[in-house]
Amino acid sequence: MSRPDDSSPKGGKTTSPPDRLRIGFLAPELPPMMGGMSELARCLGRELARRDAVEVFSAPGHRIPDGTSRAGALSRRPWRALDALQAAEHSIDLWLAMNAGLLPLARHLERPLVAYVHGNDFLQPWLACGPRWLEALRRPVAPRLRLPLRRRALAAALPHVAAVLTNSRQTKERFIAALGGPAQQVAVHPPGVDDVFFQPLEPAAERNRGDTLHLLTVSRLSRHTRRKNVDGVLEALALLARDDSAPRIRYDVVGDGDDRARLEALAAALELDASVRFLGAVARDELLAAYRRADLFVLASRATSDDVEGFGIVYMEASAAGTPVLASRAGGAIDAVDEGHNGFLVDASDPTTLADAFRRFAAERSRYSPETTRAVAERYRWPSVAAAIREDLLTVL
């Protein structure tokens, strides 16, 4: 996927990478958009800007990362922005694209393009500048043809791409299986966790007081992200409610979206009103407090061939707060969970399996100390994560 002609200037003389990189940062998702990809772009852009010049192309209304500068507009159909990208190339050393849908831009740009991909952005891609006839397709043909043809367009762009970064080992495997390309050109760089989540820890004895088990999920509640499996947790709680020997449980759900009303109705139908709270989108201080008061963070995602949890920054946020996590093996969470240290994994995400997992944790929760849980998150602090990504960017140059 590298372009040998870009590695040396005309005349065949090689040059050393500059001490201060000039990075064109292509970020179609930034705050106020919600979700892990938006948070990843915000934090990575900020960290790179501590050392390098980061020029951000993003959608109008997006808040660019601290320390960066806004260079131009970018949307999910940036044909009109292509001229601006090409004009900006004289002032940058390379492009860092934060979504697989931007891969086709590499055909039209002179500077090397490195893509950071996440999972669904190449499994269910949109195209930055794919064939216009493809995007013009209408029903009933469009749903059957658009997805495979978009993937084919991404694969065709790979020879023009300098390198690909993925957020987990499983994402790397899925990327190669879906689009091809040599494995050595795809590097794994899990996302980091922001320093704000490393609040002072409470002793384990203080956190594990009482008989009630406090569960927490932080997620966007969207019809398009039902893989997060909040409904599966609700059904598991309904099973436990019918078992007199099961632990008492309170369940908080932080997040909002167009699927919230359905989930609230499901909780009511399962007669869980007294034990389940939907808190909606909350401020940062409230989110930190929610992580700290939880005994267990739960995000046991389901996965299909076209829909997967690439990594899960929320696992690291919970771990940084000293709260152990429960995840499923169906996704990149296998990189985020160090079993026995910051949580455990389940092989399935059905309600019966989750109910058994909650019983198991209630019996064993004293084995998870906040200090041991946080130690896993310490490996993912943003300064070290960004430094490793920067090393790969230097390698491209």
mmCIF file of C-alpha atoms in Angstrom:
data_model
loop_
_atom_site.group_PDB
_atom_site.id
_atom_site.type_symbol
_atom_site.label_atom_id
_atom_site.label_comp_id
_atom_site.label_asym_id
_atom_site.label_seq_id
_atom_site.Cartn_x
_atom_site.Cartn_y
_atom_site.Cartn_z
ATOM 1 C CA MET A 1 0.000 0.000 0.000
ATOM 2 C CA SER A 2 2.998 2.298 0.080
ATOM 3 C CA ARG A 3 3.962 4.584 -2.773
ATOM 4 C CA PRO A 4 7.723 4.213 -3.330
ATOM 5 C CA ASP A 5 7.870 7.372 -5.429
ATOM 6 C CA ASP A 6 6.814 9.427 -2.392
ATOM 7 C CA SER A 7 9.711 8.272 -0.213
ATOM 8 C CA SER A 8 12.347 10.428 -1.880
ATOM 9 C CA PRO A 9 12.360 13.729 -3.753
ATOM 10 C CA LYS A 10 13.218 14.165 -7.407
ATOM 11 C CA GLY A 11 16.794 13.244 -8.136
ATOM 12 C CA GLY A 12 16.718 10.177 -5.859
ATOM 13 C CA LYS A 13 18.117 11.881 -2.732
ATOM 14 C CA THR A 14 16.484 10.817 0.501
ATOM 15 C CA THR A 15 15.625 13.333 3.212
ATOM 16 C CA SER A 16 15.140 12.926 6.953
ATOM 17 C CA PRO A 17 11.659 13.490 8.386
ATOM 18 C CA PRO A 18 11.222 16.974 9.858
ATOM 19 C CA ASP A 19 11.418 17.437 13.640
ATOM 20 C CA ARG A 20 8.006 19.114 13.563
ATOM 21 C CA LEU A 21 5.491 17.400 11.323
ATOM 22 C CA ARG A 22 2.856 19.288 9.385
ATOM 23 C CA ILE A 23 -0.190 17.036 9.529
ATOM 24 C CA GLY A 24 -3.374 17.427 7.520
ATOM 25 C CA PHE A 25 -5.929 15.973 9.939
ATOM 26 C CA LEU A 26 -9.080 14.731 8.147
ATOM 27 C CA ALA A 27 -11.742 14.241 10.817
ATOM 28 C CA PRO A 28 -15.348 13.812 9.661
ATOM 29 C CA GLU A 29 -16.381 13.086 13.288
ATOM 30 C CA LEU A 30 -15.574 15.547 16.076
ATOM 31 C CA PRO A 31 -17.590 17.014 18.973
ATOM 32 C CA PRO A 32 -20.387 17.870 19.348
ATOM 33 C CA MET A 33 -20.932 14.523 17.612
ATOM 34 C CA MET A 34 -21.156 11.736 20.194
ATOM 35 C CA GLY A 35 -19.330 8.432 20.125
ATOM 36 C CA GLY A 36 -15.942 6.816 20.400
ATOM 37 C CA MET A 37 -14.686 7.903 16.976
ATOM 38 C CA SER A 38 -15.406 11.547 17.763
ATOM 39 C CA GLU A 39 -13.616 11.273 21.119
ATOM 40 C CA LEU A 40 -10.687 9.488 19.495
ATOM 41 C CA ALA A 41 -10.239 12.224 16.876
ATOM 42 C CA ARG A 42 -10.490 14.967 19.495
ATOM 43 C CA CYS A 43 -7.866 13.460 21.782
ATOM 44 C CA LEU A 44 -5.445 12.275 19.100
ATOM 45 C CA GLY A 45 -5.527 15.637 17.325
ATOM 46 C CA ARG A 46 -4.870 17.415 20.614
ATOM 47 C CA GLU A 47 -1.946 15.150 21.531
ATOM 48 C CA LEU A 48 -0.291 15.391 18.121
ATOM 49 C CA ALA A 49 -0.611 19.175 18.282
ATOM 50 C CA ARG A 50 1.559 19.262 21.409
ATOM 51 C CA ARG A 51 4.552 18.596 19.155
ATOM 52 C CA ASP A 52 3.429 19.032 15.556
ATOM 53 C CA ALA A 53 1.444 21.472 13.440
ATOM 54 C CA VAL A 54 -2.011 19.937 12.967
ATOM 55 C CA GLU A 55 -4.318 21.481 10.375
ATOM 56 C CA VAL A 56 -7.856 20.155 10.744
ATOM 57 C CA PHE A 57 -10.374 19.592 7.985
ATOM 58 C CA SER A 58 -13.771 18.931 9.555
ATOM 59 C CA ALA A 59 -17.448 19.644 9.079
ATOM 60 C CA PRO A 60 -18.737 23.158 9.787
ATOM 61 C CA GLY A 61 -19.877 23.393 13.396
ATOM 62 C CA HIS A 62 -17.428 20.805 14.676
ATOM 63 C CA ARG A 63 -15.144 21.789 17.545
ATOM 64 C CA ILE A 64 -11.550 21.205 16.512
ATOM 65 C CA PRO A 65 -9.043 19.719 19.010
ATOM 66 C CA ASP A 66 -7.161 22.024 21.352
ATOM 67 C CA GLY A 67 -3.922 23.319 19.895
ATOM 68 C CA THR A 68 -4.888 22.629 16.272
ATOM 69 C CA SER A 69 -5.959 25.050 13.561
ATOM 70 C CA ARG A 70 -8.956 24.831 11.256
ATOM 71 C CA ALA A 71 -7.795 24.534 7.658
ATOM 72 C CA GLY A 72 -11.013 23.856 5.788
ATOM 73 C CA ALA A 73 -14.383 22.154 5.621
ATOM 74 C CA LEU A 74 -14.917 18.429 5.272
ATOM 75 C CA SER A 75 -18.110 16.443 5.031
ATOM 76 C CA ARG A 76 -19.096 12.922 4.143
ATOM 77 C CA ARG A 77 -19.310 14.008 0.516
ATOM 78 C CA PRO A 78 -16.155 16.126 0.191
ATOM 79 C CA TRP A 79 -15.918 16.290 -3.616
ATOM 80 C CA ARG A 80 -16.209 20.056 -3.316
ATOM 81 C CA ALA A 81 -13.461 20.109 -0.661
ATOM 82 C CA LEU A 82 -10.999 18.199 -2.825
ATOM 83 C CA ASP A 83 -9.669 21.360 -4.451
ATOM 84 C CA ALA A 84 -9.043 22.831 -1.004
ATOM 85 C CA LEU A 85 -7.214 19.670 0.117
ATOM 86 C CA GLN A 86 -5.005 19.731 -2.961
ATOM 87 C CA ALA A 87 -4.288 23.430 -2.482
ATOM 88 C CA ALA A 88 -3.283 22.801 1.150
ATOM 89 C CA GLU A 89 -0.686 20.177 0.255
ATOM 90 C CA HIS A 90 2.113 22.693 -0.082
ATOM 91 C CA SER A 91 1.889 23.326 3.677
ATOM 92 C CA ILE A 92 1.706 19.751 4.994
ATOM 93 C CA ASP A 93 3.935 16.659 5.123
ATOM 94 C CA LEU A 94 1.228 13.997 5.235
ATOM 95 C CA TRP A 95 -2.477 13.368 5.671
ATOM 96 C CA LEU A 96 -4.003 11.494 8.614
ATOM 97 C CA ALA A 97 -7.521 10.337 7.745
ATOM 98 C CA MET A 98 -9.684 9.324 10.712
ATOM 99 C CA ASN A 99 -12.185 7.205 8.794
ATOM 100 C CA ALA A 100 -11.899 4.431 6.193
ATOM 101 C CA GLY A 101 -14.372 6.275 3.982
ATOM 102 C CA LEU A 102 -11.608 8.783 3.241
ATOM 103 C CA LEU A 103 -9.296 6.176 1.673
ATOM 104 C CA PRO A 104 -10.283 7.093 -1.930
ATOM 105 C CA LEU A 105 -8.864 10.585 -1.381
ATOM 106 C CA ALA A 106 -5.380 9.037 -1.607
ATOM 107 C CA ARG A 107 -5.809 8.751 -5.387
ATOM 108 C CA HIS A 108 -6.143 12.512 -5.711
ATOM 109 C CA LEU A 109 -3.517 13.728 -3.222
ATOM 110 C CA GLU A 110 0.231 14.012 -3.686
ATOM 111 C CA ARG A 111 1.238 13.776 -0.038
ATOM 112 C CA PRO A 112 1.125 10.361 1.703
ATOM 113 C CA LEU A 113 -2.191 9.469 3.290
ATOM 114 C CA VAL A 114 -2.332 7.342 6.463
ATOM 115 C CA ALA A 115 -5.746 6.056 7.516
ATOM 116 C CA TYR A 116 -6.832 5.202 11.067
ATOM 117 C CA VAL A 117 -9.735 2.722 10.762
ATOM 118 C CA HIS A 118 -12.082 1.416 13.414
ATOM 119 C CA GLY A 119 -14.356 -1.397 12.190
ATOM 120 C CA ASN A 120 -17.748 -0.344 10.921
ATOM 121 C CA ASP A 121 -16.182 2.462 8.888
ATOM 122 C CA PHE A 122 -14.963 -0.168 6.410
ATOM 123 C CA LEU A 123 -17.570 -2.873 7.071
ATOM 124 C CA GLN A 124 -20.425 -0.421 6.368
ATOM 125 C CA PRO A 125 -18.540 2.352 4.588
ATOM 126 C CA TRP A 126 -19.486 5.638 3.049
ATOM 127 C CA LEU A 127 -17.151 7.017 0.394
ATOM 128 C CA ALA A 128 -15.427 10.376 0.470
ATOM 129 C CA CYS A 129 -15.107 10.581 -3.299
ATOM 130 C CA GLY A 130 -16.186 7.301 -4.800
ATOM 131 C CA PRO A 131 -17.890 6.892 -8.176
ATOM 132 C CA ARG A 132 -20.705 9.392 -8.416
ATOM 133 C CA TRP A 133 -22.909 6.929 -10.252
ATOM 134 C CA LEU A 134 -22.701 4.614 -7.217
ATOM 135 C CA GLU A 135 -24.018 7.217 -4.803
ATOM 136 C CA ALA A 136 -26.742 8.148 -7.314
ATOM 137 C CA LEU A 137 -28.240 4.652 -7.237
ATOM 138 C CA ARG A 138 -31.833 4.507 -6.058
ATOM 139 C CA ARG A 139 -33.969 1.784 -4.536
ATOM 140 C CA PRO A 140 -34.488 -1.136 -5.004
ATOM 141 C CA VAL A 141 -31.024 -1.584 -6.547
ATOM 142 C CA ALA A 142 -29.082 0.630 -4.134
ATOM 143 C CA PRO A 143 -29.295 -1.466 -0.916
ATOM 144 C CA ARG A 144 -28.083 -4.617 -2.701
ATOM 145 C CA LEU A 145 -25.234 -3.023 -4.628
ATOM 146 C CA ARG A 146 -24.024 -0.062 -2.632
ATOM 147 C CA LEU A 147 -22.284 -1.863 0.254
ATOM 148 C CA PRO A 148 -20.211 -4.373 -1.771
ATOM 149 C CA LEU A 149 -19.346 -1.730 -4.375
ATOM 150 C CA ARG A 150 -18.267 0.733 -1.699
ATOM 151 C CA ARG A 151 -16.007 -1.910 -0.193
ATOM 152 C CA ARG A 152 -14.582 -2.617 -3.635
ATOM 153 C CA ALA A 153 -13.846 1.095 -4.051
ATOM 154 C CA LEU A 154 -11.989 1.131 -0.711
ATOM 155 C CA ALA A 155 -9.946 -1.917 -1.739
ATOM 156 C CA ALA A 156 -9.072 -0.259 -5.059
ATOM 157 C CA ALA A 157 -7.766 2.791 -3.183
ATOM 158 C CA LEU A 158 -5.366 0.793 -0.983
ATOM 159 C CA PRO A 159 -2.409 0.802 -3.420
ATOM 160 C CA HIS A 160 -2.410 4.600 -3.118
ATOM 161 C CA VAL A 161 -2.467 4.593 0.710
ATOM 162 C CA ALA A 162 0.829 4.883 2.592
ATOM 163 C CA ALA A 163 -0.233 2.956 5.727
ATOM 164 C CA VAL A 164 -3.272 1.831 7.701
ATOM 165 C CA LEU A 165 -3.645 1.996 11.490
ATOM 166 C CA THR A 166 -6.314 -0.061 13.262
ATOM 167 C CA ASN A 167 -7.703 0.215 16.784
ATOM 168 C CA SER A 168 -7.383 -3.493 17.716
ATOM 169 C CA ARG A 169 -5.994 -6.808 16.555
ATOM 170 C CA GLN A 170 -9.440 -7.997 15.571
ATOM 171 C CA THR A 171 -10.047 -4.850 13.519
ATOM 172 C CA LYS A 172 -6.793 -5.518 11.690
ATOM 173 C CA GLU A 173 -7.865 -9.082 10.901
ATOM 174 C CA ARG A 174 -11.281 -7.923 9.684
ATOM 175 C CA PHE A 175 -9.762 -5.145 7.584
ATOM 176 C CA ILE A 176 -7.407 -7.524 5.767
ATOM 177 C CA ALA A 177 -10.186 -10.076 5.282
ATOM 178 C CA ALA A 178 -12.607 -7.457 3.927
ATOM 179 C CA LEU A 179 -10.300 -5.315 1.783
ATOM 180 C CA GLY A 180 -7.015 -7.186 1.383
ATOM 181 C CA GLY A 181 -3.566 -5.654 1.465
ATOM 182 C CA PRO A 182 -0.352 -6.947 3.053
ATOM 183 C CA ALA A 183 -0.523 -7.464 6.805
ATOM 184 C CA GLN A 184 2.801 -5.693 7.382
ATOM 185 C CA GLN A 185 1.296 -2.444 6.097
ATOM 186 C CA VAL A 186 -1.443 -2.527 8.775
ATOM 187 C CA ALA A 187 -0.406 -1.524 12.304
ATOM 188 C CA VAL A 188 -2.424 -1.869 15.523
ATOM 189 C CA HIS A 189 -2.735 1.258 17.672
ATOM 190 C CA PRO A 190 -5.471 1.043 20.343
ATOM 191 C CA PRO A 191 -6.967 4.414 21.292
ATOM 192 C CA GLY A 192 -6.043 6.170 24.499
ATOM 193 C CA VAL A 193 -7.960 7.289 27.567
ATOM 194 C CA ASP A 194 -8.101 10.920 28.634
ATOM 195 C CA ASP A 195 -6.363 11.989 31.847
ATOM 196 C CA VAL A 196 -9.613 13.381 33.253
ATOM 197 C CA PHE A 197 -10.854 9.833 33.922
ATOM 198 C CA PHE A 198 -7.964 9.135 36.295
ATOM 199 C CA GLN A 199 -9.684 10.572 39.374
ATOM 200 C CA PRO A 200 -8.538 9.747 42.949
ATOM 201 C CA LEU A 201 -9.501 6.182 43.784
ATOM 202 C CA GLU A 202 -11.708 5.016 46.615
ATOM 203 C CA PRO A 203 -10.550 1.924 48.522
ATOM 204 C CA ALA A 204 -12.227 -1.289 47.375
ATOM 205 C CA ALA A 205 -13.962 -1.660 50.739
ATOM 206 C CA GLU A 206 -15.623 1.727 50.266
ATOM 207 C CA ARG A 207 -16.766 0.947 46.716
ATOM 208 C CA ASN A 208 -18.171 -2.513 47.458
ATOM 209 C CA ARG A 209 -20.443 -1.542 50.313
ATOM 210 C CA GLY A 210 -23.950 -2.949 50.621
ATOM 211 C CA ASP A 211 -25.703 -5.832 48.936
ATOM 212 C CA THR A 212 -26.781 -3.978 45.810
ATOM 213 C CA LEU A 213 -24.698 -4.426 42.661
ATOM 214 C CA HIS A 214 -24.453 -1.182 40.684
ATOM 215 C CA LEU A 215 -24.105 -1.712 36.916
ATOM 216 C CA LEU A 216 -23.372 0.979 34.344
ATOM 217 C CA THR A 217 -23.481 1.251 30.560
ATOM 218 C CA VAL A 218 -22.275 4.318 28.655
ATOM 219 C CA SER A 219 -23.355 4.212 25.036
ATOM 220 C CA ARG A 220 -25.048 6.028 22.206
ATOM 221 C CA LEU A 221 -28.629 4.694 22.157
ATOM 222 C CA SER A 222 -29.134 4.554 18.423
ATOM 223 C CA ARG A 223 -31.082 2.207 16.177
ATOM 224 C CA HIS A 224 -27.821 1.813 14.251
ATOM 225 C CA THR A 225 -25.833 0.728 17.329
ATOM 226 C CA ARG A 226 -28.089 -1.939 18.781
ATOM 227 C CA ARG A 227 -25.034 -4.192 18.852
ATOM 228 C CA LYS A 228 -24.305 -2.424 22.172
ATOM 229 C CA ASN A 229 -26.887 -4.869 23.573
ATOM 230 C CA VAL A 230 -28.531 -2.723 26.232
ATOM 231 C CA ASP A 231 -31.720 -4.694 25.621
ATOM 232 C CA GLY A 232 -29.839 -7.926 26.391
ATOM 233 C CA VAL A 233 -28.773 -6.507 29.762
ATOM 234 C CA LEU A 234 -32.367 -5.509 30.539
ATOM 235 C CA GLU A 235 -33.601 -9.008 29.748
ATOM 236 C CA ALA A 236 -30.849 -10.480 31.927
ATOM 237 C CA LEU A 237 -31.971 -8.275 34.819
ATOM 238 C CA ALA A 238 -35.527 -9.494 34.328
ATOM 239 C CA LEU A 239 -34.291 -13.081 34.696
ATOM 240 C CA LEU A 240 -32.485 -12.199 37.930
ATOM 241 C CA ALA A 241 -35.531 -10.384 39.279
ATOM 242 C CA ARG A 242 -37.390 -13.698 39.259
ATOM 243 C CA ASP A 243 -34.643 -15.414 41.265
ATOM 244 C CA ASP A 244 -34.807 -14.816 45.018
ATOM 245 C CA SER A 245 -31.191 -15.893 45.448
ATOM 246 C CA ALA A 246 -29.842 -13.449 42.849
ATOM 247 C CA PRO A 247 -28.108 -10.222 43.877
ATOM 248 C CA ARG A 248 -30.067 -7.001 43.943
ATOM 249 C CA ILE A 249 -29.060 -4.821 41.019
ATOM 250 C CA ARG A 250 -29.341 -1.177 40.032
ATOM 251 C CA TYR A 251 -28.577 -0.362 36.425
ATOM 252 C CA ASP A 252 -27.724 3.099 35.090
ATOM 253 C CA VAL A 253 -27.628 3.793 31.355
ATOM 254 C CA VAL A 254 -25.806 6.959 30.275
ATOM 255 C CA GLY A 255 -26.404 8.098 26.712
ATOM 256 C CA ASP A 256 -29.095 9.245 24.349
ATOM 257 C CA GLY A 257 -30.363 8.626 20.853
ATOM 258 C CA ASP A 258 -33.285 7.558 18.730
ATOM 259 C CA ASP A 259 -33.466 4.109 20.361
ATOM 260 C CA ARG A 260 -33.830 5.358 23.924
ATOM 261 C CA ALA A 261 -37.638 5.377 23.904
ATOM 262 C CA ARG A 262 -37.745 1.724 22.792
ATOM 263 C CA LEU A 263 -35.326 0.696 25.538
ATOM 264 C CA GLU A 264 -37.263 2.609 28.195
ATOM 265 C CA ALA A 265 -40.465 0.904 27.042
ATOM 266 C CA LEU A 266 -38.723 -2.483 27.235
ATOM 267 C CA ALA A 267 -37.568 -1.763 30.797
ATOM 268 C CA ALA A 268 -41.124 -0.846 31.759
ATOM 269 C CA ALA A 269 -42.551 -3.982 30.106
ATOM 270 C CA LEU A 270 -40.033 -6.079 32.045
ATOM 271 C CA GLU A 271 -41.130 -4.331 35.283
ATOM 272 C CA LEU A 272 -37.643 -2.932 35.908
ATOM 273 C CA ASP A 273 -38.675 0.679 36.549
ATOM 274 C CA ALA A 274 -37.487 0.586 40.155
ATOM 275 C CA SER A 275 -33.996 -0.709 39.342
ATOM 276 C CA VAL A 276 -33.127 0.873 35.973
ATOM 277 C CA ARG A 277 -32.410 4.544 35.256
ATOM 278 C CA PHE A 278 -31.884 6.104 31.836
ATOM 279 C CA LEU A 279 -29.822 9.203 32.604
ATOM 280 C CA GLY A 280 -29.510 10.540 29.062
ATOM 281 C CA ALA A 281 -26.520 12.535 27.874
ATOM 282 C CA VAL A 282 -24.698 13.923 30.911
ATOM 283 C CA ALA A 283 -21.986 16.498 31.572
ATOM 284 C CA ARG A 284 -18.399 15.338 32.048
ATOM 285 C CA ASP A 285 -18.533 15.653 35.874
ATOM 286 C CA GLU A 286 -21.684 13.529 36.007
ATOM 287 C CA LEU A 287 -20.088 10.931 33.732
ATOM 288 C CA LEU A 288 -17.035 10.699 35.984
ATOM 289 C CA ALA A 289 -19.304 10.284 39.009
ATOM 290 C CA ALA A 290 -21.264 7.534 37.238
ATOM 291 C CA TYR A 291 -18.081 5.586 36.524
ATOM 292 C CA ARG A 292 -16.934 5.950 40.137
ATOM 293 C CA ARG A 293 -20.147 4.788 41.779
ATOM 294 C CA ALA A 294 -20.525 1.713 39.543
ATOM 295 C CA ASP A 295 -19.369 -1.701 40.714
ATOM 296 C CA LEU A 296 -19.246 -3.081 37.166
ATOM 297 C CA PHE A 297 -19.254 -1.454 33.731
ATOM 298 C CA VAL A 298 -21.221 -3.540 31.209
ATOM 299 C CA LEU A 299 -20.975 -3.441 27.427
ATOM 300 C CA ALA A 300 -21.384 -6.984 26.125
ATOM 301 C CA SER A 301 -21.765 -6.225 22.433
ATOM 302 C CA ARG A 302 -23.144 -8.482 19.761
ATOM 303 C CA ALA A 303 -21.268 -8.706 16.473
ATOM 304 C CA THR A 304 -22.087 -9.724 12.914
ATOM 305 C CA SER A 305 -20.038 -9.843 9.729
ATOM 306 C CA ASP A 306 -21.043 -6.213 9.018
ATOM 307 C CA ASP A 307 -21.337 -4.736 12.524
ATOM 308 C CA VAL A 308 -18.700 -4.905 15.249
ATOM 309 C CA GLU A 309 -17.320 -3.085 18.286
ATOM 310 C CA GLY A 310 -13.838 -2.168 17.079
ATOM 311 C CA PHE A 311 -12.291 -1.522 20.512
ATOM 312 C CA GLY A 312 -14.414 0.423 23.000
ATOM 313 C CA ILE A 313 -12.857 3.506 24.617
ATOM 314 C CA VAL A 314 -15.484 3.301 27.364
ATOM 315 C CA TYR A 315 -13.792 0.170 28.741
ATOM 316 C CA MET A 316 -10.645 2.213 29.322
ATOM 317 C CA GLU A 317 -12.591 5.117 30.816
ATOM 318 C CA ALA A 318 -14.216 2.782 33.342
ATOM 319 C CA SER A 319 -10.901 1.085 34.106
ATOM 320 C CA ALA A 320 -9.220 4.452 34.675
ATOM 321 C CA ALA A 321 -11.907 5.162 37.287
ATOM 322 C CA GLY A 322 -11.055 1.861 38.995
ATOM 323 C CA THR A 323 -14.267 0.144 37.863
ATOM 324 C CA PRO A 324 -13.944 -3.363 36.367
ATOM 325 C CA VAL A 325 -15.648 -4.119 33.063
ATOM 326 C CA LEU A 326 -17.674 -6.908 31.473
ATOM 327 C CA ALA A 327 -17.398 -7.358 27.712
ATOM 328 C CA SER A 328 -18.031 -10.039 25.118
ATOM 329 C CA ARG A 329 -15.404 -11.677 22.945
ATOM 330 C CA ALA A 330 -17.306 -10.586 19.823
ATOM 331 C CA GLY A 331 -15.161 -7.584 18.944
ATOM 332 C CA GLY A 332 -12.032 -5.637 19.730
ATOM 333 C CA ALA A 333 -12.814 -5.578 23.449
ATOM 334 C CA ILE A 334 -10.528 -8.590 23.754
ATOM 335 C CA ASP A 335 -7.675 -6.054 23.524
ATOM 336 C CA ALA A 336 -9.256 -3.738 26.117
ATOM 337 C CA VAL A 337 -9.968 -6.363 28.796
ATOM 338 C CA ASP A 338 -7.123 -8.013 30.676
ATOM 339 C CA GLU A 339 -9.072 -10.816 32.308
ATOM 340 C CA GLY A 340 -8.731 -11.007 36.057
ATOM 341 C CA HIS A 341 -7.221 -7.525 36.222
ATOM 342 C CA ASN A 342 -9.661 -4.937 34.840
ATOM 343 C CA GLY A 343 -12.608 -7.254 34.214
ATOM 344 C CA PHE A 344 -13.683 -10.370 32.373
ATOM 345 C CA LEU A 345 -15.096 -11.558 29.064
ATOM 346 C CA VAL A 346 -18.111 -13.690 28.199
ATOM 347 C CA ASP A 347 -18.311 -15.972 25.188
ATOM 348 C CA ALA A 348 -21.884 -14.961 24.349
ATOM 349 C CA SER A 349 -24.061 -11.931 24.969
ATOM 350 C CA ASP A 350 -27.502 -13.515 25.386
ATOM 351 C CA PRO A 351 -29.559 -12.692 28.519
ATOM 352 C CA THR A 352 -28.936 -16.051 30.238
ATOM 353 C CA THR A 353 -25.156 -15.753 29.833
ATOM 354 C CA LEU A 354 -25.219 -12.174 31.096
ATOM 355 C CA ALA A 355 -27.361 -13.087 34.106
ATOM 356 C CA ASP A 356 -24.875 -15.822 35.026
ATOM 357 C CA ALA A 357 -22.011 -13.340 34.595
ATOM 358 C CA PHE A 358 -23.653 -10.873 36.995
ATOM 359 C CA ARG A 359 -24.069 -13.641 39.581
ATOM 360 C CA ARG A 360 -20.426 -14.575 39.148
ATOM 361 C CA PHE A 361 -19.231 -11.009 39.556
ATOM 362 C CA ALA A 362 -21.399 -10.442 42.648
ATOM 363 C CA ALA A 363 -19.688 -13.447 44.274
ATOM 364 C CA GLU A 364 -16.171 -12.478 43.190
ATOM 365 C CA ARG A 365 -16.119 -8.685 42.998
ATOM 366 C CA SER A 366 -13.761 -8.345 45.961
ATOM 367 C CA ARG A 367 -10.970 -9.804 43.804
ATOM 368 C CA TYR A 368 -10.959 -6.673 41.611
ATOM 369 C CA SER A 369 -9.118 -3.854 43.331
ATOM 370 C CA PRO A 370 -9.408 -0.312 41.952
ATOM 371 C CA GLU A 371 -5.609 -0.104 41.780
ATOM 372 C CA THR A 372 -5.252 -3.272 39.681
ATOM 373 C CA THR A 373 -8.091 -2.198 37.422
ATOM 374 C CA ARG A 374 -6.550 1.233 36.869
ATOM 375 C CA ALA A 375 -3.131 -0.288 36.146
ATOM 376 C CA VAL A 376 -4.524 -1.665 32.868
ATOM 377 C CA ALA A 377 -5.793 1.770 31.825
ATOM 378 C CA GLU A 378 -2.388 3.283 32.625
ATOM 379 C CA ARG A 379 -1.022 1.506 29.547
ATOM 380 C CA TYR A 380 -3.399 3.537 27.379
ATOM 381 C CA ARG A 381 -2.710 7.090 28.502
ATOM 382 C CA TRP A 382 -2.891 9.396 25.499
ATOM 383 C CA PRO A 383 0.679 10.763 25.531
ATOM 384 C CA SER A 384 2.204 7.299 25.047
ATOM 385 C CA VAL A 385 -0.494 6.219 22.564
ATOM 386 C CA ALA A 386 0.002 9.338 20.432
ATOM 387 C CA ALA A 387 3.788 8.981 20.566
ATOM 388 C CA ALA A 388 3.538 5.445 19.138
ATOM 389 C CA ILE A 389 1.224 6.650 16.341
ATOM 390 C CA ARG A 390 3.611 9.496 15.569
ATOM 391 C CA GLU A 391 6.465 7.011 15.175
ATOM 392 C CA ASP A 392 4.498 5.257 12.436
ATOM 393 C CA LEU A 393 3.816 8.589 10.750
ATOM 394 C CA LEU A 394 7.546 9.306 10.755
ATOM 395 C CA THR A 395 8.162 5.873 9.233
ATOM 396 C CA VAL A 396 5.877 6.791 6.334
ATOM 397 C CA LEU A 397 7.931 9.890 5.653
#
